[in-house]
PDB file of C-alpha atoms in Angstrom:
ATOM      1  CA  MET A 160      -0.381  -0.381   0.143  1.00  0.00           C
ATOM      2  CA  ASN A 161       1.613   3.435  -0.694  1.00  0.00           C
ATOM      3  CA  ALA A 162       0.515   7.079  -0.332  1.00  0.00           C
ATOM      4  CA  LYS A 163      -0.416   7.550  -4.377  1.00  0.00           C
ATOM      5  CA  SER A 164      -2.558   4.579  -4.507  1.00  0.00           C
ATOM      6  CA  ARG A 165      -4.882   5.952  -3.213  1.00  0.00           C
ATOM      7  CA  ILE A 166      -6.584  10.117  -3.326  1.00  0.00           C
ATOM      8  CA  SER A 167      -9.186  11.348  -1.339  1.00  0.00           C
ATOM      9  CA  LYS A 168     -12.702  10.304  -0.697  1.00  0.00           C
ATOM     10  CA  PRO A 169     -15.181  10.046  -3.654  1.00  0.00           C
ATOM     11  CA  ALA A 170     -17.558  12.947  -3.225  1.00  0.00           C
ATOM     12  CA  SER A 171     -20.200  10.637  -2.826  1.00  0.00           C
ATOM     13  CA  HIS A 172     -19.640   9.585   0.524  1.00  0.00           C
ATOM     14  CA  GLN A 173     -21.696  12.215   2.990  1.00  0.00           C
ATOM     15  CA  PRO A 174     -20.049  13.506   6.291  1.00  0.00           C
ATOM     16  CA  ILE A 175     -20.720  12.133   8.900  1.00  0.00           C
ATOM     17  CA  ALA A 176     -21.132  13.116  12.641  1.00  0.00           C
ATOM     18  CA  ALA A 177     -18.644  11.737  15.381  1.00  0.00           C
ATOM     19  CA  SER A 178     -21.059  11.482  17.599  1.00  0.00           C
ATOM     20  CA  LYS A 179     -23.066   9.093  16.081  1.00  0.00           C
ATOM     21  CA  LEU A 180     -20.753   6.837  15.979  1.00  0.00           C
ATOM     22  CA  HIS A 181     -20.340   5.948  19.324  1.00  0.00           C
ATOM     23  CA  ALA A 182     -23.692   3.946  19.813  1.00  0.00           C
ATOM     24  CA  PRO A 183     -22.981   2.012  17.349  1.00  0.00           C
ATOM     25  CA  LEU A 184     -19.302   1.985  17.951  1.00  0.00           C
ATOM     26  CA  ALA A 185     -19.232   0.957  21.454  1.00  0.00           C
ATOM     27  CA  ARG A 186     -21.567  -2.046  20.238  1.00  0.00           C
ATOM     28  CA  LEU A 187     -19.542  -3.177  17.531  1.00  0.00           C
ATOM     29  CA  LEU A 188     -15.939  -3.143  19.683  1.00  0.00           C
ATOM     30  CA  ARG A 189     -17.183  -4.822  22.765  1.00  0.00           C
ATOM     31  CA  PRO A 190     -17.448  -9.262  21.438  1.00  0.00           C
ATOM     32  CA  LEU A 191     -13.444  -7.353  20.341  1.00  0.00           C
ATOM     33  CA  VAL A 192     -13.493  -5.938  23.771  1.00  0.00           C
ATOM     34  CA  ARG A 193     -13.822  -9.308  25.350  1.00  0.00           C
ATOM     35  CA  LEU A 194     -11.762 -11.516  22.867  1.00  0.00           C
ATOM     36  CA  CYS A 195      -9.196  -9.708  23.942  1.00  0.00           C
ATOM     37  CA  ILE A 196      -9.306  -9.244  27.219  1.00  0.00           C
ATOM     38  CA  ARG A 197     -10.462 -13.220  26.994  1.00  0.00           C
ATOM     39  CA  SER A 198      -7.160 -13.092  25.462  1.00  0.00           C
ATOM     40  CA  GLY A 199      -5.270 -11.573  27.152  1.00  0.00           C
ATOM     41  CA  MET A 200      -3.748  -8.340  25.570  1.00  0.00           C
ATOM     42  CA  THR A 201      -4.260  -5.222  27.222  1.00  0.00           C
ATOM     43  CA  PHE A 202      -6.082  -2.120  27.252  1.00  0.00           C
ATOM     44  CA  PRO A 203      -2.418  -0.157  26.235  1.00  0.00           C
ATOM     45  CA  ALA A 204      -1.082  -2.851  23.946  1.00  0.00           C
ATOM     46  CA  LEU A 205      -4.850  -2.289  22.174  1.00  0.00           C
ATOM     47  CA  ALA A 206      -3.960   1.812  22.084  1.00  0.00           C
ATOM     48  CA  GLN A 207      -1.032   1.357  20.691  1.00  0.00           C
ATOM     49  CA  LEU A 208      -1.902  -0.771  18.157  1.00  0.00           C
ATOM     50  CA  LEU A 209      -5.339   1.470  17.489  1.00  0.00           C
ATOM     51  CA  ARG A 210      -2.719   4.396  17.276  1.00  0.00           C
ATOM     52  CA  GLU A 211      -0.603   3.233  14.582  1.00  0.00           C
ATOM     53  CA  LEU A 212      -3.520   2.417  12.457  1.00  0.00           C
ATOM     54  CA  PHE A 213      -4.973   5.578  13.368  1.00  0.00           C
ATOM     55  CA  VAL A 214      -1.702   7.297  11.443  1.00  0.00           C
ATOM     56  CA  ASN A 215      -1.170   4.672   8.075  1.00  0.00           C
ATOM     57  CA  VAL A 216      -5.149   4.504   7.441  1.00  0.00           C
ATOM     58  CA  ALA A 217      -4.655   8.983   7.683  1.00  0.00           C
ATOM     59  CA  GLU A 218      -1.320   8.619   6.064  1.00  0.00           C
ATOM     60  CA  HIS A 219      -2.328   6.421   2.690  1.00  0.00           C
ATOM     61  CA  ASP A 220      -5.828   6.257   2.590  1.00  0.00           C
ATOM     62  CA  PHE A 221      -6.932  10.356   3.634  1.00  0.00           C
ATOM     63  CA  ALA A 222      -3.793  11.156   1.090  1.00  0.00           C
ATOM     64  CA  LEU A 223      -4.840  14.094  -1.514  1.00  0.00           C
ATOM     65  CA  GLU A 224      -4.032  13.175  -4.970  1.00  0.00           C
ATOM     66  CA  GLY A 225      -0.802  14.672  -6.519  1.00  0.00           C
ATOM     67  CA  LYS A 226       0.291  16.292  -2.663  1.00  0.00           C
ATOM     68  CA  GLU A 227       2.469  14.648  -0.323  1.00  0.00           C
ATOM     69  CA  GLN A 228       0.611  13.538   2.791  1.00  0.00           C
ATOM     70  CA  THR A 229       2.746  15.459   5.867  1.00  0.00           C
ATOM     71  CA  ASP A 230       3.096  15.199  10.019  1.00  0.00           C
ATOM     72  CA  SER A 231       0.866  18.192   9.861  1.00  0.00           C
ATOM     73  CA  ARG A 232      -1.793  16.724   8.457  1.00  0.00           C
ATOM     74  CA  VAL A 233      -1.602  13.606   9.343  1.00  0.00           C
ATOM     75  CA  SER A 234      -2.163  14.859  13.163  1.00  0.00           C
ATOM     76  CA  LEU A 235      -4.744  16.737  12.048  1.00  0.00           C
ATOM     77  CA  LEU A 236      -7.041  13.819  10.673  1.00  0.00           C
ATOM     78  CA  THR A 237      -5.692  11.598  13.453  1.00  0.00           C
ATOM     79  CA  GLY A 238      -5.897  13.939  16.195  1.00  0.00           C
ATOM     80  CA  ILE A 239      -2.373  12.514  17.557  1.00  0.00           C
ATOM     81  CA  HIS A 240       0.697  15.327  18.550  1.00  0.00           C
ATOM     82  CA  ARG A 241       2.955  15.355  15.077  1.00  0.00           C
ATOM     83  CA  LYS A 242       5.845  14.416  16.738  1.00  0.00           C
ATOM     84  CA  GLU A 243       4.273  10.687  17.877  1.00  0.00           C
ATOM     85  CA  VAL A 244       3.118  10.549  14.265  1.00  0.00           C
ATOM     86  CA  ALA A 245       6.422  11.486  12.485  1.00  0.00           C
ATOM     87  CA  ARG A 246       7.474   8.219  14.709  1.00  0.00           C
ATOM     88  CA  LEU A 247       4.070   6.598  14.100  1.00  0.00           C
ATOM     89  CA  ARG A 248       3.955   6.692  10.019  1.00  0.00           C
ATOM     90  CA  GLY A 249       5.458   3.814   8.298  1.00  0.00           C
ATOM     91  CA  ALA A 250       5.748   1.813  11.446  1.00  0.00           C
ATOM     92  CA  GLY A 251       1.546  -0.623  11.690  1.00  0.00           C
ATOM     93  CA  ALA A 252       0.637  -1.148   8.295  1.00  0.00           C
ATOM     94  CA  PRO A 253      -2.532  -3.625   8.272  1.00  0.00           C
ATOM     95  CA  VAL A 254      -0.852  -7.052   7.006  1.00  0.00           C
ATOM     96  CA  ASN A 255      -3.252  -8.068   3.866  1.00  0.00           C
ATOM     97  CA  GLU A 256      -1.177 -10.454   2.843  1.00  0.00           C
ATOM     98  CA  THR A 257      -2.873 -14.213   3.004  1.00  0.00           C
ATOM     99  CA  PRO A 258      -0.482 -17.475   4.033  1.00  0.00           C
ATOM    100  CA  ALA A 259       0.616 -19.414   0.893  1.00  0.00           C
ATOM    101  CA  THR A 260      -0.671 -22.285   2.834  1.00  0.00           C
ATOM    102  CA  LEU A 261      -4.113 -20.980   3.514  1.00  0.00           C
ATOM    103  CA  SER A 262      -4.465 -19.936  -0.044  1.00  0.00           C
ATOM    104  CA  ARG A 263      -3.461 -23.804  -1.174  1.00  0.00           C
ATOM    105  CA  THR A 264      -5.742 -25.307   1.068  1.00  0.00           C
ATOM    106  CA  SER A 265      -8.538 -22.721   0.543  1.00  0.00           C
ATOM    107  CA  ALA A 266      -8.204 -22.981  -3.018  1.00  0.00           C
ATOM    108  CA  ILE A 267      -7.842 -26.869  -3.568  1.00  0.00           C
ATOM    109  CA  ILE A 268     -10.955 -27.416  -1.009  1.00  0.00           C
ATOM    110  CA  ALA A 269     -13.204 -24.621  -2.704  1.00  0.00           C
ATOM    111  CA  ARG A 270     -12.625 -27.046  -5.731  1.00  0.00           C
ATOM    112  CA  TRP A 271     -13.468 -30.088  -5.047  1.00  0.00           C
ATOM    113  CA  LEU A 272     -16.907 -28.631  -3.434  1.00  0.00           C
ATOM    114  CA  ALA A 273     -17.396 -26.613  -7.408  1.00  0.00           C
ATOM    115  CA  ALA A 274     -15.893 -28.554 -10.038  1.00  0.00           C
ATOM    116  CA  PRO A 275     -18.325 -31.577 -11.583  1.00  0.00           C
ATOM    117  CA  GLU A 276     -15.916 -33.759 -11.672  1.00  0.00           C
ATOM    118  CA  PHE A 277     -15.266 -33.812  -8.293  1.00  0.00           C
ATOM    119  CA  THR A 278     -18.387 -33.685  -6.443  1.00  0.00           C
ATOM    120  CA  ASP A 279     -22.006 -35.824  -7.220  1.00  0.00           C
ATOM    121  CA  ALA A 280     -24.912 -35.224  -8.459  1.00  0.00           C
ATOM    122  CA  LYS A 281     -26.398 -33.565  -5.387  1.00  0.00           C
ATOM    123  CA  GLY A 282     -23.059 -30.912  -5.971  1.00  0.00           C
ATOM    124  CA  GLU A 283     -21.194 -33.043  -2.584  1.00  0.00           C
ATOM    125  CA  PRO A 284     -17.876 -33.374  -3.204  1.00  0.00           C
ATOM    126  CA  LEU A 285     -16.843 -37.287  -3.681  1.00  0.00           C
ATOM    127  CA  PRO A 286     -14.559 -39.167  -1.928  1.00  0.00           C
ATOM    128  CA  LEU A 287     -11.842 -40.416  -4.280  1.00  0.00           C
ATOM    129  CA  PRO A 288      -9.070 -42.622  -4.707  1.00  0.00           C
ATOM    130  CA  ARG A 289      -5.609 -41.151  -4.031  1.00  0.00           C
ATOM    131  CA  THR A 290      -4.785 -42.107  -7.836  1.00  0.00           C
ATOM    132  CA  ALA A 291      -6.610 -42.751 -10.635  1.00  0.00           C
ATOM    133  CA  ALA A 292      -6.002 -43.794 -14.372  1.00  0.00           C
ATOM    134  CA  GLY A 293      -6.637 -41.656 -17.052  1.00  0.00           C
ATOM    135  CA  ASP A 294      -8.903 -38.176 -16.691  1.00  0.00           C
ATOM    136  CA  ALA A 295     -10.381 -40.131 -13.694  1.00  0.00           C
ATOM    137  CA  PRO A 296     -11.280 -38.057 -10.918  1.00  0.00           C
ATOM    138  CA  SER A 297      -8.487 -38.645  -8.104  1.00  0.00           C
ATOM    139  CA  PHE A 298      -7.038 -36.553  -4.869  1.00  0.00           C
ATOM    140  CA  GLU A 299      -3.629 -36.513  -7.354  1.00  0.00           C
ATOM    141  CA  SER A 300      -5.285 -34.709  -9.638  1.00  0.00           C
ATOM    142  CA  LEU A 301      -7.423 -32.412  -7.420  1.00  0.00           C
ATOM    143  CA  VAL A 302      -4.474 -31.111  -6.102  1.00  0.00           C
ATOM    144  CA  GLY A 303      -2.852 -30.894  -9.588  1.00  0.00           C
ATOM    145  CA  SER A 304      -5.407 -28.241 -11.251  1.00  0.00           C
ATOM    146  CA  ILE A 305      -4.396 -25.994  -8.440  1.00  0.00           C
ATOM    147  CA  THR A 306      -0.948 -25.980  -7.588  1.00  0.00           C
ATOM    148  CA  LYS A 307       2.029 -27.913  -9.031  1.00  0.00           C
ATOM    149  CA  ASP A 308       4.324 -26.249  -6.826  1.00  0.00           C
ATOM    150  CA  VAL A 309       3.180 -29.334  -3.904  1.00  0.00           C
ATOM    151  CA  ARG A 310       3.419 -32.906  -4.309  1.00  0.00           C
ATOM    152  CA  PRO A 311      -0.352 -34.293  -3.518  1.00  0.00           C
ATOM    153  CA  ARG A 312       0.867 -36.194  -0.541  1.00  0.00           C
ATOM    154  CA  ALA A 313       2.281 -34.092   0.743  1.00  0.00           C
ATOM    155  CA  VAL A 314      -0.743 -32.036   1.223  1.00  0.00           C
ATOM    156  CA  LEU A 315      -2.580 -34.992   2.262  1.00  0.00           C
ATOM    157  CA  ASP A 316      -0.512 -35.861   4.793  1.00  0.00           C
ATOM    158  CA  GLU A 317      -1.315 -32.296   6.209  1.00  0.00           C
ATOM    159  CA  TRP A 318      -4.863 -32.141   5.759  1.00  0.00           C
ATOM    160  CA  LEU A 319      -4.409 -35.999   7.755  1.00  0.00           C
ATOM    161  CA  ASP A 320      -3.326 -34.224  10.656  1.00  0.00           C
ATOM    162  CA  ARG A 321      -4.788 -31.441  10.670  1.00  0.00           C
ATOM    163  CA  LYS A 322      -8.250 -33.269  10.586  1.00  0.00           C
ATOM    164  CA  LEU A 323      -9.732 -32.280   7.189  1.00  0.00           C
ATOM    165  CA  VAL A 324      -9.910 -35.392   5.400  1.00  0.00           C
ATOM    166  CA  THR A 325     -10.007 -38.812   6.080  1.00  0.00           C
ATOM    167  CA  ILE A 326      -9.420 -42.677   5.260  1.00  0.00           C
ATOM    168  CA  ASN A 327     -12.625 -44.636   4.227  1.00  0.00           C
ATOM    169  CA  ASP A 328     -12.596 -48.495   4.100  1.00  0.00           C
ATOM    170  CA  ASN A 329     -12.785 -47.702   0.663  1.00  0.00           C
ATOM    171  CA  ASP A 330      -8.692 -46.594   1.223  1.00  0.00           C
ATOM    172  CA  GLU A 331     -10.298 -43.361  -0.814  1.00  0.00           C
ATOM    173  CA  ILE A 332      -9.841 -39.794   0.406  1.00  0.00           C
ATOM    174  CA  VAL A 333     -13.311 -38.234   2.761  1.00  0.00           C
ATOM    175  CA  LEU A 334     -13.452 -34.478   2.783  1.00  0.00           C
ATOM    176  CA  VAL A 335     -14.674 -33.806   5.986  1.00  0.00           C
ATOM    177  CA  GLU A 336     -18.200 -31.714   6.547  1.00  0.00           C
ATOM    178  CA  THR A 337     -16.622 -28.661   8.383  1.00  0.00           C
ATOM    179  CA  ALA A 338     -13.232 -28.738   7.421  1.00  0.00           C
ATOM    180  CA  PHE A 339     -13.668 -24.843   6.486  1.00  0.00           C
ATOM    181  CA  VAL A 340     -13.956 -24.029   9.428  1.00  0.00           C
ATOM    182  CA  PRO A 341     -11.057 -23.670  12.096  1.00  0.00           C
ATOM    183  CA  ARG A 342     -10.836 -24.943  14.460  1.00  0.00           C
ATOM    184  CA  GLY A 343      -9.261 -25.180  17.781  1.00  0.00           C
ATOM    185  CA  GLU A 344      -5.947 -24.176  17.022  1.00  0.00           C
ATOM    186  CA  ASP A 345      -5.941 -24.005  13.863  1.00  0.00           C
ATOM    187  CA  ASP A 346      -4.481 -20.859  12.938  1.00  0.00           C
ATOM    188  CA  ARG A 347      -6.567 -19.873   9.405  1.00  0.00           C
ATOM    189  CA  LYS A 348      -9.611 -19.133  11.982  1.00  0.00           C
ATOM    190  CA  TRP A 349      -7.099 -15.944  13.802  1.00  0.00           C
ATOM    191  CA  HIS A 350      -6.174 -14.778   9.428  1.00  0.00           C
ATOM    192  CA  TYR A 351     -10.473 -15.374   9.078  1.00  0.00           C
ATOM    193  CA  LEU A 352     -11.624 -13.604  11.810  1.00  0.00           C
ATOM    194  CA  GLY A 353      -9.300 -10.280  10.163  1.00  0.00           C
ATOM    195  CA  ARG A 354     -10.465 -10.601   7.217  1.00  0.00           C
ATOM    196  CA  ASN A 355     -14.687 -11.380   7.273  1.00  0.00           C
ATOM    197  CA  LEU A 356     -15.101  -8.668   9.925  1.00  0.00           C
ATOM    198  CA  HIS A 357     -13.314  -6.514   8.010  1.00  0.00           C
ATOM    199  CA  ASP A 358     -15.285  -6.853   4.533  1.00  0.00           C
ATOM    200  CA  HIS A 359     -18.014  -7.395   6.889  1.00  0.00           C
ATOM    201  CA  ILE A 360     -17.654  -3.692   8.220  1.00  0.00           C
ATOM    202  CA  ALA A 361     -15.631  -1.883   5.189  1.00  0.00           C
ATOM    203  CA  ALA A 362     -18.903  -3.145   3.671  1.00  0.00           C
ATOM    204  CA  ALA A 363     -21.006  -1.571   6.002  1.00  0.00           C
ATOM    205  CA  ALA A 364     -19.307   1.429   6.686  1.00  0.00           C
ATOM    206  CA  GLU A 365     -18.651   2.332   2.605  1.00  0.00           C
ATOM    207  CA  ASN A 366     -23.120   1.934   3.185  1.00  0.00           C
ATOM    208  CA  VAL A 367     -23.300   4.674   6.198  1.00  0.00           C
ATOM    209  CA  SER A 368     -20.808   7.075   3.978  1.00  0.00           C
ATOM    210  CA  SER A 369     -22.758   7.123   0.047  1.00  0.00           C
ATOM    211  CA  ALA A 370     -25.296   8.772  -0.839  1.00  0.00           C
ATOM    212  CA  ALA A 371     -26.865   5.022  -2.209  1.00  0.00           C
ATOM    213  CA  PRO A 372     -25.408   2.096  -0.025  1.00  0.00           C
ATOM    214  CA  PRO A 373     -23.556  -0.025  -3.197  1.00  0.00           C
ATOM    215  CA  PHE A 374     -23.422  -3.144  -0.967  1.00  0.00           C
ATOM    216  CA  MET A 375     -25.620  -5.716   0.138  1.00  0.00           C
ATOM    217  CA  GLU A 376     -25.692  -6.836   3.295  1.00  0.00           C
ATOM    218  CA  ARG A 377     -28.946  -7.205   5.488  1.00  0.00           C
ATOM    219  CA  ALA A 378     -29.822  -9.581   8.197  1.00  0.00           C
ATOM    220  CA  VAL A 379     -33.480 -10.826   9.475  1.00  0.00           C
ATOM    221  CA  HIS A 380     -33.601 -10.798  12.940  1.00  0.00           C
ATOM    222  CA  TYR A 381     -36.001 -11.863  15.759  1.00  0.00           C
ATOM    223  CA  ASP A 382     -36.496 -10.874  19.813  1.00  0.00           C
ATOM    224  CA  GLY A 383     -38.629 -11.758  22.545  1.00  0.00           C
ATOM    225  CA  LEU A 384     -37.764 -16.208  21.230  1.00  0.00           C
ATOM    226  CA  SER A 385     -38.494 -18.180  23.556  1.00  0.00           C
ATOM    227  CA  PRO A 386     -34.677 -20.765  22.950  1.00  0.00           C
ATOM    228  CA  LYS A 387     -36.468 -23.603  21.897  1.00  0.00           C
ATOM    229  CA  LEU A 388     -37.058 -22.058  18.629  1.00  0.00           C
ATOM    230  CA  ALA A 389     -34.056 -19.970  18.784  1.00  0.00           C
ATOM    231  CA  LYS A 390     -31.774 -22.721  18.407  1.00  0.00           C
ATOM    232  CA  ARG A 391     -34.540 -23.905  15.809  1.00  0.00           C
ATOM    233  CA  LEU A 392     -34.510 -21.188  13.187  1.00  0.00           C
ATOM    234  CA  GLU A 393     -30.306 -20.465  14.115  1.00  0.00           C
ATOM    235  CA  ALA A 394     -30.275 -25.088  12.611  1.00  0.00           C
ATOM    236  CA  ARG A 395     -32.031 -23.380   9.088  1.00  0.00           C
ATOM    237  CA  SER A 396     -30.394 -20.854   9.148  1.00  0.00           C
ATOM    238  CA  ARG A 397     -27.182 -22.832   9.095  1.00  0.00           C
ATOM    239  CA  GLU A 398     -28.790 -24.997   6.754  1.00  0.00           C
ATOM    240  CA  LEU A 399     -29.478 -22.107   3.482  1.00  0.00           C
ATOM    241  CA  ALA A 400     -26.358 -20.136   4.505  1.00  0.00           C
ATOM    242  CA  MET A 401     -24.173 -23.679   3.589  1.00  0.00           C
ATOM    243  CA  GLU A 402     -26.811 -23.911   0.883  1.00  0.00           C
ATOM    244  CA  ALA A 403     -26.285 -20.063  -0.005  1.00  0.00           C
ATOM    245  CA  LEU A 404     -22.354 -20.364   0.177  1.00  0.00           C
ATOM    246  CA  LYS A 405     -21.786 -24.066  -1.556  1.00  0.00           C
ATOM    247  CA  THR A 406     -24.392 -22.398  -4.423  1.00  0.00           C
ATOM    248  CA  ALA A 407     -21.685 -19.474  -4.623  1.00  0.00           C
ATOM    249  CA  ASN A 408     -18.952 -20.695  -5.310  1.00  0.00           C
ATOM    250  CA  ARG A 409     -19.945 -23.531  -7.980  1.00  0.00           C
ATOM    251  CA  GLU A 410     -20.640 -19.643 -10.040  1.00  0.00           C
ATOM    252  CA  ALA A 411     -17.216 -18.383  -8.847  1.00  0.00           C
ATOM    253  CA  ASN A 412     -15.266 -21.396  -9.842  1.00  0.00           C
ATOM    254  CA  ARG A 413     -16.837 -21.885 -13.259  1.00  0.00           C
ATOM    255  CA  ALA A 414     -16.568 -18.128 -13.929  1.00  0.00           C
ATOM    256  CA  LEU A 415     -13.114 -18.325 -13.090  1.00  0.00           C
ATOM    257  CA  ALA A 416     -12.061 -20.929 -15.269  1.00  0.00           C
ATOM    258  CA  LYS A 417     -12.568 -17.908 -18.544  1.00  0.00           C
ATOM    259  CA  ASP A 418     -11.689 -14.855 -16.664  1.00  0.00           C
ATOM    260  CA  LYS A 419      -8.709 -13.580 -17.794  1.00  0.00           C
ATOM    261  CA  GLY A 420      -6.999 -12.319 -14.077  1.00  0.00           C
ATOM    262  CA  GLY A 421      -6.849  -9.236 -12.248  1.00  0.00           C
ATOM    263  CA  ASN A 422      -5.880  -6.996  -8.773  1.00  0.00           C
ATOM    264  CA  SER A 423     -10.588  -7.110  -8.484  1.00  0.00           C
ATOM    265  CA  ARG A 424     -11.208  -9.091  -5.120  1.00  0.00           C
ATOM    266  CA  TRP A 425     -14.947 -10.451  -4.386  1.00  0.00           C
ATOM    267  CA  ASN A 426     -16.127 -12.351  -0.683  1.00  0.00           C
ATOM    268  CA  PHE A 427     -19.566 -13.426  -0.021  1.00  0.00           C
ATOM    269  CA  GLY A 428     -19.919 -14.586   3.420  1.00  0.00           C
ATOM    270  CA  VAL A 429     -22.819 -15.040   6.251  1.00  0.00           C
ATOM    271  CA  TYR A 430     -22.626 -15.350   9.539  1.00  0.00           C
ATOM    272  CA  VAL A 431     -25.305 -17.083  12.191  1.00  0.00           C
ATOM    273  CA  TYR A 432     -25.592 -15.754  15.820  1.00  0.00           C
ATOM    274  CA  ARG A 433     -27.994 -16.714  18.498  1.00  0.00           C
ATOM    275  CA  GLU A 434     -28.291 -14.700  21.885  1.00  0.00           C
ATOM    276  CA  ASP A 435     -29.855 -16.461  24.789  1.00  0.00           C
ATOM    277  CA  PRO A 436     -30.801 -14.706  28.087  1.00  0.00           C
ATOM    278  CA  ASP A 437     -27.918 -15.722  29.967  1.00  0.00           C
ATOM    279  CA  GLY A 438     -27.233 -13.146  27.381  1.00  0.00           C
ATOM    280  CA  GLY A 439     -24.499 -15.590  26.180  1.00  0.00           C
ATOM    281  CA  GLY A 440     -24.291 -16.693  22.105  1.00  0.00           C
ATOM    282  CA  GLU A 441     -22.792 -20.199  20.392  1.00  0.00           C
ATOM    283  CA  GLU A 442     -20.719 -20.098  18.152  1.00  0.00           C
ATOM    284  CA  PRO A 443     -20.949 -16.276  17.061  1.00  0.00           C
ATOM    285  CA  GLY A 444     -19.694 -16.363  13.152  1.00  0.00           C
ATOM    286  CA  GLU A 445     -20.308 -18.570  10.432  1.00  0.00           C
ATOM    287  CA  GLY A 446     -17.018 -17.508   7.844  1.00  0.00           C
ATOM    288  CA  ASP A 447     -17.247 -18.616   4.576  1.00  0.00           C
ATOM    289  CA  GLN A 448     -15.742 -21.714   2.966  1.00  0.00           C
ATOM    290  CA  SER A 449     -12.483 -20.478   1.616  1.00  0.00           C
TER     291      SER A 449
END
């Protein structure tokens, strides 16, 4: 990211009074503050991170076209002292790169769930033999359709260790149903926490900042439900969400084969949340399958 790649905000963005952000930000940040405390991240550490991000965002996202972004202007935009701005510029740049192993795993699983040769008549991922003759589907051909840089056996060993796949009685490789939902010590969940929340908040921020909301960002919600009904609605919404995600993945995978490529990015995510009378929630985020 560099200052030259950013210009001032389009005229369609509407000014927002800071006072209007107080209540929604307090609600938005509460679960993140809870996560910080649970994870051992103290307020001073979070405050330092926020200072770095305020300076970084002001420096890169609010640069004026054709003008150098100065310490004084960054200080004016952020309210951070100019000497502190000078010290922090260049630090705390957002990390946008997807780890290579994560990107590879996501791409292979997405293809397994989308490509007709690797799915059954219902669109479910087929159990795959390790190898197969000719054009018959196999785990080897699946991995080879995504990357030639890593041996299929190495991918299989890694996935077995991470419990993304199992081996059935026919010595076929079976994708675990929840392979695309990181759990336990799987470090993928931290990447998805940042990416999916970033994209959801970025879409919502664009919508409230623009004269016409450019992104789809909607939710169906009911209050005053019995715990039994809330659980039933949650279970049904999970089914509907997975159907939508799998359909979007299949269509995107087909379109990708004919796309010339570029620098754009697309994310289609779904979340389901249920809060019980004691204030606790279960599984607050249902991430996407990539």
